[in-house]
Tab-separated table of C-alpha atoms in Angstrom:
chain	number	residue	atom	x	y	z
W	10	UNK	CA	16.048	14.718	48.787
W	11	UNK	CA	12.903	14.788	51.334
W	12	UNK	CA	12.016	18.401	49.025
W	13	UNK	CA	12.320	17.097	45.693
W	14	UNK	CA	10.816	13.976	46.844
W	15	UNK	CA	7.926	16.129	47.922
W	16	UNK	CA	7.691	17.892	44.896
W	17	UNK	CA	7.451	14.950	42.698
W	18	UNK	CA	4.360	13.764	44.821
W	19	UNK	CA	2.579	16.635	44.658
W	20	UNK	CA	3.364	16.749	41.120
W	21	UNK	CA	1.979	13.415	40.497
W	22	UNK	CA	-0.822	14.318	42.835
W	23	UNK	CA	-1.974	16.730	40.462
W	24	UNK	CA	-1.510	14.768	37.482
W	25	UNK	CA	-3.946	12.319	39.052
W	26	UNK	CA	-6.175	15.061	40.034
W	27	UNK	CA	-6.174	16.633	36.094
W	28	UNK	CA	-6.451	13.206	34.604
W	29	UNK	CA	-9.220	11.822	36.770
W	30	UNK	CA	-10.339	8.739	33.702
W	31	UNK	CA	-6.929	8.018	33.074
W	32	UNK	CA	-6.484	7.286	36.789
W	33	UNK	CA	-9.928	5.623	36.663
W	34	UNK	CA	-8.813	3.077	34.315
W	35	UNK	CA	-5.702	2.196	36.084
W	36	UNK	CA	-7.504	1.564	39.292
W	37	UNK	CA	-10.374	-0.354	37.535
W	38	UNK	CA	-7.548	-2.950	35.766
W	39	UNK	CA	-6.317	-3.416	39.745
W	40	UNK	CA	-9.871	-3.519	41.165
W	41	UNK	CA	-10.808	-6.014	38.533
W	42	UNK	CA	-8.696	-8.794	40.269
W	43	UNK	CA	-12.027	-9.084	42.505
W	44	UNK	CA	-14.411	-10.747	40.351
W	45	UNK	CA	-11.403	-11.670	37.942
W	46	UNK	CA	-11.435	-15.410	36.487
W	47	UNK	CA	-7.782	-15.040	37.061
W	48	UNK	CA	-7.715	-12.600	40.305
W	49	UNK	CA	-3.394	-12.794	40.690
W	50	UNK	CA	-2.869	-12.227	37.011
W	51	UNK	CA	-5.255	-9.659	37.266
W	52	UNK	CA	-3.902	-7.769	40.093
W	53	UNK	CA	-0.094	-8.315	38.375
W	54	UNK	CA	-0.936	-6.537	35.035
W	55	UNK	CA	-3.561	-4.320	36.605
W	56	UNK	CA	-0.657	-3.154	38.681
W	57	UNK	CA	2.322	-3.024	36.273
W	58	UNK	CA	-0.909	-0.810	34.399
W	59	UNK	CA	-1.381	1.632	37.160
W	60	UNK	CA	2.645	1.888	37.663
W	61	UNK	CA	2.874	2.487	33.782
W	62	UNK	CA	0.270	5.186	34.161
W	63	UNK	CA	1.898	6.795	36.840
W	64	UNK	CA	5.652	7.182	34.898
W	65	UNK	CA	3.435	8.687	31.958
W	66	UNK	CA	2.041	11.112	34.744
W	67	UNK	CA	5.965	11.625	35.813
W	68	UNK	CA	7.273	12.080	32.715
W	69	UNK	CA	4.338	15.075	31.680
W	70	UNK	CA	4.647	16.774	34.620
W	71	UNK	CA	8.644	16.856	34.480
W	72	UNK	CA	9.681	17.790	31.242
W	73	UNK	CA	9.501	19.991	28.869
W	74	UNK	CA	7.922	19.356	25.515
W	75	UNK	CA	11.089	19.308	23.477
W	76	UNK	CA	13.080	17.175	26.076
W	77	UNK	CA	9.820	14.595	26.074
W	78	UNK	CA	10.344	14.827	21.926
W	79	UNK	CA	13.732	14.184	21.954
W	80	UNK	CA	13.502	11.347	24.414
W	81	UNK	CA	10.846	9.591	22.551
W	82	UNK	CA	12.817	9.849	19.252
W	83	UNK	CA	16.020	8.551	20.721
W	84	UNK	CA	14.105	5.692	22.565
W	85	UNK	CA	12.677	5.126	18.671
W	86	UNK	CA	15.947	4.857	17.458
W	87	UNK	CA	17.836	2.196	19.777
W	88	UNK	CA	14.643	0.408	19.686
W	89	UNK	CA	15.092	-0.128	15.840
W	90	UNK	CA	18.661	-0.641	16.158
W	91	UNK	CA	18.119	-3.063	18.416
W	92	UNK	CA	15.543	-4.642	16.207
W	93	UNK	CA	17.689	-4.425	13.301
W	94	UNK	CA	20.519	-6.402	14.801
W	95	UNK	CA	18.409	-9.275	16.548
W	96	UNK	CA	16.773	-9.489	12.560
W	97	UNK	CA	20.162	-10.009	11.162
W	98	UNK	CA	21.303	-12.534	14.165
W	99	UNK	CA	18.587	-13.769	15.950
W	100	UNK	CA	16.295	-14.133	13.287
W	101	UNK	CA	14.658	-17.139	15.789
W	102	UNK	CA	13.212	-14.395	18.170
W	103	UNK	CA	12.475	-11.933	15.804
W	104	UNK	CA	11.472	-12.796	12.379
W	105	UNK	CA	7.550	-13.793	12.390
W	106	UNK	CA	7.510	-16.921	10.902
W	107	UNK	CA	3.752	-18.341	11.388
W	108	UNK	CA	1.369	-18.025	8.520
W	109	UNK	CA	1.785	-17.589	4.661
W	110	UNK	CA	0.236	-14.084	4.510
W	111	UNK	CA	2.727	-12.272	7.538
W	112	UNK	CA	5.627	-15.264	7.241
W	113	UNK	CA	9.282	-13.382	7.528
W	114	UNK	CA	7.067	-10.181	8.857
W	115	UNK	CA	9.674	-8.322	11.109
W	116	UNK	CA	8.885	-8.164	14.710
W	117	UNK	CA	13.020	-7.238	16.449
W	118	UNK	CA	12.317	-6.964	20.046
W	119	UNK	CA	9.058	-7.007	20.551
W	120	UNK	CA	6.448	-9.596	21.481
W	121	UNK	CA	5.054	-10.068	18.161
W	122	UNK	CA	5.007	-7.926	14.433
W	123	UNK	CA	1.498	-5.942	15.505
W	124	UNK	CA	2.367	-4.529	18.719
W	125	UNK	CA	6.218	-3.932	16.823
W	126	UNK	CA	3.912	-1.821	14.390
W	127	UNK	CA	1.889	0.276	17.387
W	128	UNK	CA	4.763	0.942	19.285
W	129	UNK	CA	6.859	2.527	16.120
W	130	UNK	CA	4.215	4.584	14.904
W	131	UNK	CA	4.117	6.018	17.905
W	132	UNK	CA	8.036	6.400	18.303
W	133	UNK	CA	7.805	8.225	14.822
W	134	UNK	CA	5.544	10.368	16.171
W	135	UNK	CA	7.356	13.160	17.581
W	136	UNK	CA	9.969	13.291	14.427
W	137	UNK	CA	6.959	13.600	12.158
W	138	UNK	CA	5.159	16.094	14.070
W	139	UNK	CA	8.418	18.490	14.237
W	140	UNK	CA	9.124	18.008	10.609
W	141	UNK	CA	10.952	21.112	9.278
W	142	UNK	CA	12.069	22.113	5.316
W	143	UNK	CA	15.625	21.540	6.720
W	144	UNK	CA	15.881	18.126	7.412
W	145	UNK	CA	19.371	17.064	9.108
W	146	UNK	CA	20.853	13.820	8.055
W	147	UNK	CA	20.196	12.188	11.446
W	148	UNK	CA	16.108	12.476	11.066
W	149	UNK	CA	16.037	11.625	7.941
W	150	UNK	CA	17.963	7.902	8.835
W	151	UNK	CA	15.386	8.139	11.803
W	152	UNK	CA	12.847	8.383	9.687
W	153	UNK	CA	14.247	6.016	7.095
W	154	UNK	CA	14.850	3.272	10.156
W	155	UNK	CA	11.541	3.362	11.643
W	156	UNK	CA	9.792	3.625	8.502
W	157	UNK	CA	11.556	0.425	7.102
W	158	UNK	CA	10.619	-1.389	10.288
W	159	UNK	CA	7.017	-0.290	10.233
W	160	UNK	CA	6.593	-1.892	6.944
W	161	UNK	CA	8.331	-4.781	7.399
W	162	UNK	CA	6.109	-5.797	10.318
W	163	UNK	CA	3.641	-6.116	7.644
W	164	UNK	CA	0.446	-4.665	9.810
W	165	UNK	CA	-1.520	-3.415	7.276
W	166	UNK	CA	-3.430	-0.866	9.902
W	167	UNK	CA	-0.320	0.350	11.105
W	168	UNK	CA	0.849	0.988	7.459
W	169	UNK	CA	-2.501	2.896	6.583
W	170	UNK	CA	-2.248	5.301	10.062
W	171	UNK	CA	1.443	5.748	9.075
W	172	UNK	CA	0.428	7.234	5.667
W	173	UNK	CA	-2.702	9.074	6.900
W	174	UNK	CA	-0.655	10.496	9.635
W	175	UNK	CA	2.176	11.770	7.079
W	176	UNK	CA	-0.660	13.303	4.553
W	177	UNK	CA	-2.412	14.682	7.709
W	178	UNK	CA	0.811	16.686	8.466
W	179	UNK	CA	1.849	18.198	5.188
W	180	UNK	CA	-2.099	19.266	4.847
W	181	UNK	CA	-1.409	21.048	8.429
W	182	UNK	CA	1.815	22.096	6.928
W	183	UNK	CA	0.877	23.997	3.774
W	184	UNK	CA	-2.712	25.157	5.467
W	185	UNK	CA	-0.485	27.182	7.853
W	186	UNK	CA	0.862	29.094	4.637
W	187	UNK	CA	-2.825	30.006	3.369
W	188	UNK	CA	-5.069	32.969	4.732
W	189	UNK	CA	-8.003	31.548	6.417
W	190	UNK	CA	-10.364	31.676	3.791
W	191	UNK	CA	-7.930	29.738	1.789
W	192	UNK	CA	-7.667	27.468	4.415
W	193	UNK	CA	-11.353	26.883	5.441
W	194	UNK	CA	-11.158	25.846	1.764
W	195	UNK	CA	-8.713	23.473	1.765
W	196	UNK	CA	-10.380	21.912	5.007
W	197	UNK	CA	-13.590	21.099	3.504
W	198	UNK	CA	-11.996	20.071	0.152
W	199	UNK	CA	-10.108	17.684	1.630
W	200	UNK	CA	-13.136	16.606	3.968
W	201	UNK	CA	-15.177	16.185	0.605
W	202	UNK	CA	-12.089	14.426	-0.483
W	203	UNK	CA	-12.421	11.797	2.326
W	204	UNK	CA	-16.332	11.461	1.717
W	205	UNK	CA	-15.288	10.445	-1.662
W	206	UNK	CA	-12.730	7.800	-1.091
W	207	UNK	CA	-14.837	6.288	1.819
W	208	UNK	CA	-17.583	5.324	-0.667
W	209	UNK	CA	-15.623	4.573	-3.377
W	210	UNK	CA	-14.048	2.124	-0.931
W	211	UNK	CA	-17.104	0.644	0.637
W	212	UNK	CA	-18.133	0.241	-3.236
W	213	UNK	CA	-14.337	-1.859	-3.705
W	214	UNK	CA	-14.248	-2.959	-0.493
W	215	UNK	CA	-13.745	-6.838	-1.400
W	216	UNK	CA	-10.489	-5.292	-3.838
W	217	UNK	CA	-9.156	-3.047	-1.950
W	218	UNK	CA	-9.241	-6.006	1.095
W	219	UNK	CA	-7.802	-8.652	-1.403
W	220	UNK	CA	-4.718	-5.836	-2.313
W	221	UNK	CA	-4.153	-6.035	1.067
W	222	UNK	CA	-4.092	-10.001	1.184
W	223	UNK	CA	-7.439	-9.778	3.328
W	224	UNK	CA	-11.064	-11.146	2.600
W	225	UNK	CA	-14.423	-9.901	3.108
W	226	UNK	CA	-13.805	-11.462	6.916
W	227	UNK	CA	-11.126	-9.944	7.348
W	228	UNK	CA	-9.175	-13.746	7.589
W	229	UNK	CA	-11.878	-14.609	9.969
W	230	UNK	CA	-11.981	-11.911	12.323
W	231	UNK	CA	-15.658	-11.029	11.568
W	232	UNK	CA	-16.212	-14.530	13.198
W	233	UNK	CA	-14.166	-13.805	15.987
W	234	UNK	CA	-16.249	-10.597	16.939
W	235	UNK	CA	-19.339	-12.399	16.893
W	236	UNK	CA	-17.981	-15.172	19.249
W	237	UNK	CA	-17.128	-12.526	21.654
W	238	UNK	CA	-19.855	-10.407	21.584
W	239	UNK	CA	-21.793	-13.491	22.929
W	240	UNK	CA	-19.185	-14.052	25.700
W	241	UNK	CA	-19.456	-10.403	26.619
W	242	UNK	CA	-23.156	-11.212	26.918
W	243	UNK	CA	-22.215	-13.114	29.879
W	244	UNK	CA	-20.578	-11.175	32.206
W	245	UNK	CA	-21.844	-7.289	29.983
W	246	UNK	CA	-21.140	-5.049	32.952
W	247	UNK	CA	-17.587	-5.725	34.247
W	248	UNK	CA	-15.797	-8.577	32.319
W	249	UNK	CA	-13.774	-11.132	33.132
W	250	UNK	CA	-11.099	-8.937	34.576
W	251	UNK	CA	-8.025	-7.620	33.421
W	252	UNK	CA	-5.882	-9.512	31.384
W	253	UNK	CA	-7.209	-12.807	32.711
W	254	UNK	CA	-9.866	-13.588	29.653
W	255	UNK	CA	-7.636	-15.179	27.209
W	256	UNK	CA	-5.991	-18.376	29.295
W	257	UNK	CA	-5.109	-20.588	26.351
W	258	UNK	CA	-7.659	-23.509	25.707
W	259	UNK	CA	-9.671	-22.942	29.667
W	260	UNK	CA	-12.148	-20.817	30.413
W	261	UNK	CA	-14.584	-18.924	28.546
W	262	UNK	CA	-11.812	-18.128	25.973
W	263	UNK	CA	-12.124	-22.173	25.215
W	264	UNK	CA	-15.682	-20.972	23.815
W	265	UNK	CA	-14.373	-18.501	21.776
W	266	UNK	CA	-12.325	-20.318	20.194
W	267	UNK	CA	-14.493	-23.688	19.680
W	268	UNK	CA	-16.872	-21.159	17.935
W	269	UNK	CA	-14.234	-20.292	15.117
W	270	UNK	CA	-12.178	-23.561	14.858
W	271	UNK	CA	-8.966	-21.515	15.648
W	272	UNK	CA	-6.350	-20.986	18.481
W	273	UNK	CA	-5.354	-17.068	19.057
W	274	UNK	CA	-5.107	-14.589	22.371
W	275	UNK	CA	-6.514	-11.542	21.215
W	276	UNK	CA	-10.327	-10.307	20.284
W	277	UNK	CA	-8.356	-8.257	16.952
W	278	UNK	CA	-10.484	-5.439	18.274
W	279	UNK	CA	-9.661	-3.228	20.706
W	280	UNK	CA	-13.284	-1.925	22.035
W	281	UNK	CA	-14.089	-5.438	22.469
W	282	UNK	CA	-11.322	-6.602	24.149
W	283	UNK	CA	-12.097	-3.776	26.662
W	284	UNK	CA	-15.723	-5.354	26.928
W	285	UNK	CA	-14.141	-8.920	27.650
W	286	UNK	CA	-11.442	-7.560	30.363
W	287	UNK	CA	-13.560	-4.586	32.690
W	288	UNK	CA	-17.132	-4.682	30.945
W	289	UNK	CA	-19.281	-1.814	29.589
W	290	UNK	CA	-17.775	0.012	32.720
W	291	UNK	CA	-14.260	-0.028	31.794
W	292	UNK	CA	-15.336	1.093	27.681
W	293	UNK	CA	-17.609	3.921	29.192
W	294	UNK	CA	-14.536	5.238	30.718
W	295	UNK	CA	-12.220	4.568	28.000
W	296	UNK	CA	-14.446	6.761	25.817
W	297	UNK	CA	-14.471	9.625	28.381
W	298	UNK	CA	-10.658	9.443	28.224
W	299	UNK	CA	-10.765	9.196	24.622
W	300	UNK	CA	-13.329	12.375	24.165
W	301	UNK	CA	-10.709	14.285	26.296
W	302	UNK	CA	-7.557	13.303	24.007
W	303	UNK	CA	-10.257	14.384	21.246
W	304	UNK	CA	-10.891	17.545	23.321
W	305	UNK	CA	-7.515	18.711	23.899
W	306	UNK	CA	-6.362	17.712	20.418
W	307	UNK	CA	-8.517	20.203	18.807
W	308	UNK	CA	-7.426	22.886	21.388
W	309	UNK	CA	-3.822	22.157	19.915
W	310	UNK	CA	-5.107	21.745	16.559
């Protein structure tokens, strides 16, 4: 017991060592509880934070790429069975009923319909990405499940990376079966392709926003952003601390939301809501995370 614990240390030890942002980030949330408006709820999620950074670091450095695939899927499936059957008989908990524009919006067992939408994208994520010509019956009801609960959450970002995600894939799918010419090609065809639809969008952007039962505010979070921004102004280098900004109607959230006539606990952005929690600090080392995800993704890719 005293070895293995040993071993999973100095595993984790590592892990911290490799991912030296990542464990950044983690001890910023806890350090934030120091000049926090809230300085316990600060140190509580800042914690549960680092603790949930440390089981990814476990996880990585103890299994296997196929076992981590196959645990993720599973996990995706009981959560949307789960979410299925607390639908059908607690409809209460987790049918979204606030709002004519996400009203009956399927949320099962989580929080609320957006982070539903986040968290089974990602769940799909492995099934997608080990997508084979022989597809057993078993993925495809996956596939069918978390699909159906995706879109039933009705977040329309979620949606759009679902679908981006799924043409991204085949793309990487049939490339693989061209020489390289052919696929340099292809690459900058469907690059030029993407030029394309992003100006023809920005051209329609009030249609394609209004198929999408949006506005040109995006229902009023353009107004939210610029609230914010001048509440980041305030405190620009290290926030308000973590997960102590919004605290209902007291605060400098009260601000906020005095600005826009309208009661709500998130910024709907999630650069921003770094800003308002840990400060141009804490998004300067988000992005150096992020550049390495970018980094190592087009080492895989």
């Amino acid at each position: 017991l005293v070895s293995d614990w040993s071993s999973d240390v100095c595993s984790s030890d590592l892990m911290i060592r490799q991912f030296k942002m990542l464990s950044l980030l983690a001890i910023l949330a806890v350090c934030s509880s120091l000049w926090s408006q809230d300085p316990m709820r600060s140190f509580l999620f800042g914690s549960l934070y680092s603790v949930d950074t440390l089981f990814g670091f476990y996880l990585v450095s103890h299994f296997e790429l196929p076992d981590l695939s196959s645990f993720i899927s599973k996990t995706g499936t009981i959560v949307c069975l789960i979410g299925l059957l607390m639908v059908a008989f607690f409809p209460h908990y987790a049918v979204y009923d606030n709002g004519p524009r996400s009203g009956g919006a399927w949320n099962g067992l989580f929080i609320d319909r957006t982070s539903a939408a986040k968290c089974l994208v990602f769940l799909l994520s492995p099934t997608l990405a080990s997508w084979r010509r022989q597809i057993g019956v078993g993925r495809a009801v996956h596939v069918l499940l978390l699909s159906l609960m995706i879109v039933q959450a009705r977040a329309v970002t979620s949606i759009v990376v679902l679908f981006i995600y799924i043409v991204f894939l085949i793309v990487l799918r049939v490339s693989r079966r061209l020489d390289r010419k052919l696929s340099i090609a292809a690459f900058f065809l469907v690059f030029s392709g993407m030029i394309v639809s992003v100006i023809v969008g920005i051209a329609n952007l009030s249609s394609i926003l209004e198929f999408f039962g949006r506005d040109i505010t995006l229902s009023g979070r353009t107004q939210i952003w610029a609230a914010v921004t001048d509440s980041i102004l305030k405190r620009p280098l290290l926030g308000y601390g973590y997960y102590a900004f919004w605290q209902d109607i007291t605060g400098e959230a009260a601000n906020v939301m005095q600005a826009v006539h309208w009661t709500f606990g998130y910024a709907h952005n999630g650069v921003l809501e770094i800003f308002l929690q840990l400060g141009s600090v804490g998004v300067f080392v988000f992005y150096l995370t992020f550049c390495r995800a970018i980094k190592d993704a087009w080492i895989c890719f």
